[in-house]
């Protein structure tokens, strides 16, 4: 149908010339022409010509060489779009293949004033940010239209509508194929078991033909259009062998029916169609389910009316629309959308609120500090989208092998068919081979893995990291703070003078009451002693007067200055109390362990190291308490870097856990890096995995899930290799007939997909935030 | 045996009728959400709920 570029000219003998851009017939040859790819091309209309000139003029002719489908005819009208701010997610329309997305990305990046542009293949969305002074969104959208596509700002409703249409069509195709297959099987059955006579058999054949026709034309349309795209791109993909097999099989069976002699395989064709469509339906459902973890985040960021500085009220049960601070009210919030932790977090005046959390109990008044694309939820969504773009090397290899395999299949089919001069052998070869086990199943596992992790508050910023996560043998914690709560408490009071322990503590509490130093938080409680004129000596301590005498609390030097006595030999004490007469007490402080720390160290399927910059005594105590064998204290970042290097030289695969901000080089050195990212700067974190809930549980969960996911990927690849290695030669020598081939291939696709859909880990309980019911409803887990 | 000439075309017609019925159901939105209705039965709201947002049915 398409007239090849280069042969299209005014003197052509072809009756109809196809437009070089959109492939529609050209009504008047010579009316619209432009020079593209070194030759004069014909276009159907001024629109296509303008688009082609823009593409060629901007130096993007490569698009015409790599595209796999003709473009959509450009629309005459311009839709208006309005969006404020300088960042937007755009839904791209009329996108047919990867070359289209490449072209759009190039156009966006060269557009003056565009600061950043990235196009996501999986979601078919573009993320653009621009300089408000130099350009506008309207101009950016116009530049996308200029090359023949359309874009509109991401709107969840549009997306929903598109999705619903796709889902309905897919289900309808599946039903037609399934029902058709059942019915055709009924007509085929008598011929298999009994000789019903030539006339009755002929009636059955015609009935089968009649019912297989809609199965082939309607249900199998995606395979044929896919094969057509592949043909235009001059490559062979997954759809080509299937389309050839189905097409040949049907044509030969139909011919046999019309001629009244020969074999018919209508039952095999419709059954194959049903099994394949079933596999693809499951695949699409899994993809949607995985995307659902990300969707609330994206959806939420499209809230536009709220801007920074606004004061808004949030009713109970409502989603908090932006990041902010509580001004009035006391309530609790469910932050599970961001952290995966469904336990309510208490919120009172002055506390920070994250957009996307649900206010649970009482109305709150909040001041917005960040709205729209600046919110933490939006940053997480962007990171997650970026994460989905990378693939583990194993999966990339599998996809490359699948591409080669399809060539082998088609060539084998042609040769075997010719050698035995039996078209049914060619059909069997085309049908029996199952490259989809290589190319379809692995991406689903990956999408599901990142979706599942996100639902638990673990953000995978590079899907490629799954491979390293799977092999992790050692986990290095870079500070004691990851194992402790960060809340300091008094572990021991050593009285040194006349006062007893409670009296010393009372005095210390009263002195520290005026301080904001982190250590002061260890001495919280009621003020029982009157302190006159307390004074703060930064970095040293506090001095005050109690009943006329001076009292100091603080470092040993600071106190010894007051009492004039040498400091007592107490190594573990960090805070001292003294008056003019002498020492009163020494305090040992402790950072309390996280309740999960013991379980974390014991339960991790990897060796735990503690490489901390803290004082060696502190690190030693912690390591002893938790049973960590390898630890080192007082380490500089360079020491940590070398520590990891040394482990790697010993052949260990190292996962590093850090805060993701100050230790970027150390994290980068590790095979895979975790960041405890409870802070608001998720976007700046340079780690493969971000633990959004700031709890340790994420690490074993991630390791476990990565292992399981990679195991599923490897199982599928192994299955694909074994299956194809056995089935292909058998079909090529004619031992597998078309109906056996259809059954084997359909069952193989379905097996691989169902395997890819196996649970990746314990399912999280039925959470209030994902349901449409208020969280007070009982839980169903 | 002659009944086949009537029954087979009849079954073909029936296939198309059933197909049409399913098409109606599909586009009426019956299969749009296959998960939530299953939860509805558990969330059956027969306890009086506090608050004013409750609309009696």
Coordinates of C-alpha atoms in Angstrom, one line a residue, chain A residues 469-778:
Chain A
X469 CA 20.1 -6.1 45.0
X470 CA 19.5 -9.8 44.1
X471 CA 23.2 -10.5 44.7
X472 CA 23.9 -8.4 47.8
X473 CA 26.0 -10.2 50.3
X474 CA 26.9 -7.4 52.7
X475 CA 25.0 -4.4 54.0
X476 CA 27.1 -1.5 55.3
X477 CA 25.4 1.0 57.6
X478 CA 27.1 4.3 57.5
X479 CA 26.0 5.6 60.8
X480 CA 24.8 4.6 64.2
X481 CA 21.8 6.8 63.6
X482 CA 20.3 4.3 61.2
X483 CA 20.0 1.8 64.1
X484 CA 19.0 4.2 66.8
X485 CA 16.0 6.4 67.2
X486 CA 18.0 9.6 67.5
X487 CA 16.3 10.4 70.8
X488 CA 19.0 10.7 73.5
X489 CA 18.2 9.7 77.0
X490 CA 20.0 9.5 80.3
X491 CA 21.4 6.0 80.7
X492 CA 23.1 6.3 84.0
X493 CA 23.6 8.9 86.8
X494 CA 26.8 8.8 88.8
X495 CA 26.5 11.0 91.9
X496 CA 29.9 12.5 92.8
X497 CA 29.0 14.7 95.7
X498 CA 26.5 15.0 98.4
X499 CA 23.3 15.1 96.4
X500 CA 21.6 11.8 95.6
X501 CA 20.5 10.6 92.1
X502 CA 17.0 12.1 91.9
X503 CA 18.1 15.4 93.2
X504 CA 20.9 15.6 90.7
X505 CA 18.5 14.8 87.9
X506 CA 16.0 17.4 89.1
X507 CA 18.8 20.0 89.1
X508 CA 20.0 19.0 85.7
X509 CA 16.5 19.1 84.2
X510 CA 15.8 22.5 85.6
X511 CA 19.1 23.8 84.2
X512 CA 18.6 22.3 80.8
X513 CA 15.0 23.5 80.5
X514 CA 16.1 26.8 78.9
X515 CA 18.4 25.1 76.4
X516 CA 17.7 24.0 72.8
X517 CA 20.8 21.8 72.5
X518 CA 20.1 18.3 71.3
X519 CA 21.6 16.9 74.5
X520 CA 19.1 18.9 76.5
X521 CA 16.4 16.7 75.1
X522 CA 17.7 13.9 77.3
X523 CA 16.8 16.0 80.4
X524 CA 13.1 16.6 79.7
X525 CA 10.7 16.7 82.6
X526 CA 9.1 19.0 85.2
X527 CA 11.2 21.9 86.4
X528 CA 11.4 21.5 90.2
X529 CA 14.3 23.8 91.2
X530 CA 14.2 27.5 90.8
X531 CA 17.1 28.7 88.6
X532 CA 18.1 32.3 88.7
X533 CA 19.6 34.0 85.6
X534 CA 20.4 30.9 83.6
X535 CA 23.1 31.6 81.0
X536 CA 24.0 29.6 78.0
X537 CA 27.7 29.0 77.0
X538 CA 27.5 27.7 73.4
X539 CA 29.4 24.5 73.0
X540 CA 30.1 24.2 76.7
X541 CA 27.0 24.2 78.8
X542 CA 24.7 26.2 81.0
X543 CA 25.3 28.1 84.2
X544 CA 22.7 29.3 86.7
X545 CA 22.2 30.2 90.3
X546 CA 20.4 28.1 92.8
X547 CA 19.8 29.7 96.2
X548 CA 22.7 32.0 95.6
X549 CA 25.4 29.5 94.5
X550 CA 26.5 29.0 91.0
X551 CA 25.8 25.7 89.3
X552 CA 27.0 24.5 85.9
X553 CA 26.0 21.6 83.7
X554 CA 28.0 20.8 80.6
X555 CA 31.3 19.4 79.5
X556 CA 33.9 18.3 82.0
X557 CA 36.2 21.2 81.3
X558 CA 33.4 23.7 81.7
X559 CA 32.4 22.3 85.1
X560 CA 36.0 21.8 86.3
X561 CA 36.6 25.5 85.6
X562 CA 33.9 26.3 88.2
X563 CA 34.7 23.8 90.9
X564 CA 38.4 24.0 90.5
X565 CA 38.9 20.3 90.8
X566 CA 40.4 17.9 88.2
X567 CA 37.8 16.0 86.2
X568 CA 36.9 12.6 87.4
X569 CA 38.0 9.5 85.5
X570 CA 34.7 8.5 83.9
X571 CA 35.1 7.5 80.3
X572 CA 31.5 7.0 79.3
X573 CA 30.1 10.1 80.9
X574 CA 29.5 13.1 78.6
X575 CA 27.6 15.6 80.7
X576 CA 28.7 16.8 84.2
X577 CA 27.1 18.7 86.9
X578 CA 29.1 20.8 89.4
X579 CA 28.7 23.7 91.8
X580 CA 31.3 26.0 93.4
X581 CA 32.1 23.5 96.1
X582 CA 32.8 20.5 93.9
X583 CA 31.5 17.8 91.5
X584 CA 27.9 16.8 91.9
X585 CA 27.2 14.2 89.3
X586 CA 28.1 12.7 85.9
X587 CA 25.6 11.6 83.3
X588 CA 26.0 8.8 80.8
X589 CA 23.8 9.3 77.8
X590 CA 22.5 6.8 75.4
X591 CA 20.8 6.9 72.1
X592 CA 18.0 4.3 72.3
X593 CA 17.9 1.5 69.8
X594 CA 15.1 1.4 67.3
X595 CA 12.7 -1.4 68.3
X596 CA 13.3 -3.2 65.0
X597 CA 17.1 -3.0 65.1
X598 CA 17.6 -6.5 66.6
X599 CA 15.3 -8.1 64.2
X600 CA 16.9 -6.2 61.3
X601 CA 20.4 -7.4 62.0
X602 CA 19.4 -11.0 62.8
X603 CA 16.9 -11.4 60.0
X604 CA 18.8 -9.9 57.1
X605 CA 19.9 -12.4 54.5
X606 CA 23.3 -10.6 54.3
X607 CA 26.2 -9.7 56.6
X608 CA 25.8 -6.4 58.4
X609 CA 28.7 -4.0 58.8
X610 CA 28.7 -0.8 60.8
X611 CA 31.1 1.8 59.3
X612 CA 30.5 4.9 61.3
X613 CA 32.1 8.3 61.9
X614 CA 31.0 8.1 65.5
X615 CA 33.4 7.6 68.5
X616 CA 34.7 4.0 68.5
X617 CA 33.3 3.4 72.0
X618 CA 29.8 4.2 70.9
X619 CA 30.1 2.1 67.8
X620 CA 31.6 -0.8 69.7
X621 CA 28.8 -0.7 72.3
X622 CA 26.1 -0.7 69.6
X623 CA 27.8 -3.5 67.6
X624 CA 28.1 -5.6 70.7
X625 CA 24.5 -5.1 71.7
X626 CA 23.3 -6.0 68.2
X627 CA 25.8 -8.7 67.5
X628 CA 27.4 -7.0 64.5
X629 CA 30.8 -8.6 64.0
X630 CA 32.4 -6.2 61.6
X631 CA 32.4 -2.6 62.7
X632 CA 34.7 0.4 62.7
X633 CA 34.4 3.8 64.3
X634 CA 35.8 7.3 63.7
X635 CA 35.7 6.8 60.0
X636 CA 36.0 9.6 57.5
X637 CA 34.1 9.4 54.2
X638 CA 37.4 8.3 52.5
X639 CA 37.8 5.5 55.1
X640 CA 34.2 4.3 54.3
X641 CA 35.0 4.5 50.6
X642 CA 38.1 2.3 51.0
X643 CA 36.1 0.0 53.3
X644 CA 33.6 -0.7 50.6
X645 CA 36.4 -1.0 48.0
X646 CA 38.1 -3.6 50.2
X647 CA 34.9 -5.7 50.6
X648 CA 34.3 -5.5 46.8
X649 CA 37.9 -6.8 46.2
X650 CA 37.0 -9.8 48.3
X651 CA 34.2 -10.5 45.9
X652 CA 31.4 -9.2 48.1
X653 CA 28.4 -7.4 46.7
X654 CA 27.9 -4.4 48.9
X655 CA 24.7 -2.4 49.6
X656 CA 25.4 0.9 51.4
X657 CA 22.8 2.6 53.6
X658 CA 23.3 6.3 54.1
X659 CA 21.4 9.6 54.2
X660 CA 21.9 10.1 50.5
X661 CA 23.0 13.7 50.8
X662 CA 26.5 14.0 52.3
X663 CA 27.8 10.6 51.4
X664 CA 27.0 10.5 47.7
X665 CA 30.5 9.3 46.6
X666 CA 30.4 6.5 49.1
X667 CA 27.0 5.5 48.0
X668 CA 28.0 5.6 44.4
X669 CA 31.0 3.3 45.1
X670 CA 28.7 0.6 46.5
X671 CA 27.0 -1.9 44.2
X672 CA 23.7 -0.6 45.3
X673 CA 22.7 2.2 47.6
X674 CA 19.9 2.9 50.0
X675 CA 19.0 6.3 51.3
X676 CA 17.0 6.9 54.4
X677 CA 15.0 9.7 52.8
X678 CA 12.4 10.8 55.3
X679 CA 13.5 14.4 54.5
X680 CA 11.7 16.5 51.9
X681 CA 14.5 16.3 49.4
X682 CA 13.7 13.0 47.8
X683 CA 14.6 14.4 44.4
X684 CA 18.1 15.2 45.4
X685 CA 18.9 11.8 46.7
X686 CA 21.5 10.1 44.7
X687 CA 20.6 6.5 45.7
X688 CA 19.2 3.5 43.9
X689 CA 16.6 2.9 46.6
X690 CA 15.0 5.5 48.8
X691 CA 13.4 4.4 52.0
X692 CA 10.6 6.9 52.4
X693 CA 9.4 5.7 55.7
X694 CA 12.7 6.1 57.4
X695 CA 12.5 2.7 58.9
X696 CA 14.8 -0.3 58.5
X697 CA 12.2 -2.8 57.5
X698 CA 12.4 -1.5 53.9
X699 CA 15.9 -3.0 53.5
X700 CA 15.1 -6.7 54.1
X701 CA 11.8 -6.3 52.2
X702 CA 13.6 -4.8 49.2
X703 CA 16.3 -7.5 49.2
X704 CA 13.7 -10.2 49.5
X705 CA 11.6 -8.8 46.8
X706 CA 14.5 -8.2 44.4
X707 CA 15.6 -11.8 44.9
X708 CA 12.1 -13.1 44.2
X709 CA 11.6 -10.8 41.2
X710 CA 15.0 -11.8 39.6
X711 CA 14.2 -15.5 40.3
X712 CA 10.9 -15.1 38.4
X713 CA 12.7 -13.4 35.6
X714 CA 15.3 -16.1 35.4
X715 CA 12.7 -18.9 35.6
X716 CA 10.8 -17.4 32.7
X717 CA 14.0 -17.0 30.6
X718 CA 15.0 -20.5 31.4
X719 CA 11.6 -21.8 30.4
X720 CA 11.6 -19.9 27.2
X721 CA 15.0 -21.3 26.2
X722 CA 14.1 -24.9 27.1
X723 CA 10.6 -24.7 25.4
X724 CA 11.8 -23.1 22.2
X725 CA 14.9 -25.4 21.9
X726 CA 12.6 -28.5 22.1
X727 CA 9.5 -27.3 20.3
X728 CA 11.0 -25.6 17.4
X729 CA 13.0 -28.5 15.9
X730 CA 10.1 -30.9 16.6
X731 CA 7.8 -28.7 14.6
X732 CA 10.3 -28.2 11.9
X733 CA 10.6 -31.9 11.2
X734 CA 6.8 -32.2 11.2
X735 CA 6.4 -34.1 14.5
X736 CA 4.2 -31.3 15.9
X737 CA 1.0 -30.6 13.9
X738 CA -0.7 -27.2 13.8
X739 CA -3.2 -28.0 16.6
X740 CA -0.5 -29.3 18.9
X741 CA 1.6 -26.3 18.1
X742 CA -1.3 -23.9 18.9
X743 CA -2.0 -25.7 22.2
X744 CA 1.7 -25.7 23.2
X745 CA 2.3 -22.1 22.3
X746 CA -0.8 -20.8 24.0
X747 CA -0.1 -22.8 27.1
X748 CA 3.5 -21.6 27.2
X749 CA 2.5 -17.9 26.9
X750 CA 0.0 -18.3 29.6
X751 CA 2.3 -20.3 31.9
X752 CA 5.1 -17.7 31.5
X753 CA 2.6 -14.8 32.2
X754 CA 1.0 -16.5 35.2
X755 CA 4.5 -17.2 36.5
X756 CA 5.3 -13.5 36.1
X757 CA 2.2 -12.7 38.1
X758 CA 3.1 -14.8 41.1
X759 CA 3.2 -12.9 44.3
X760 CA 6.5 -11.1 44.9
X761 CA 6.1 -11.1 48.6
X762 CA 3.6 -11.1 51.3
X763 CA 0.7 -8.9 50.2
X764 CA 0.3 -5.8 52.2
X765 CA -3.0 -5.7 54.2
X766 CA -6.0 -4.1 52.8
X767 CA -5.2 -0.5 53.5
X768 CA -7.7 2.3 54.3
X769 CA -5.9 4.8 52.0
X770 CA -6.4 2.7 48.9
X771 CA -10.1 2.2 49.5
X772 CA -12.9 4.5 48.9
X773 CA -14.1 4.0 52.5
X774 CA -13.1 6.1 55.5
X775 CA -10.3 4.6 57.5
X776 CA -12.6 3.9 60.4
X777 CA -14.1 1.0 58.6
X778 CA -12.8 -2.3 59.9

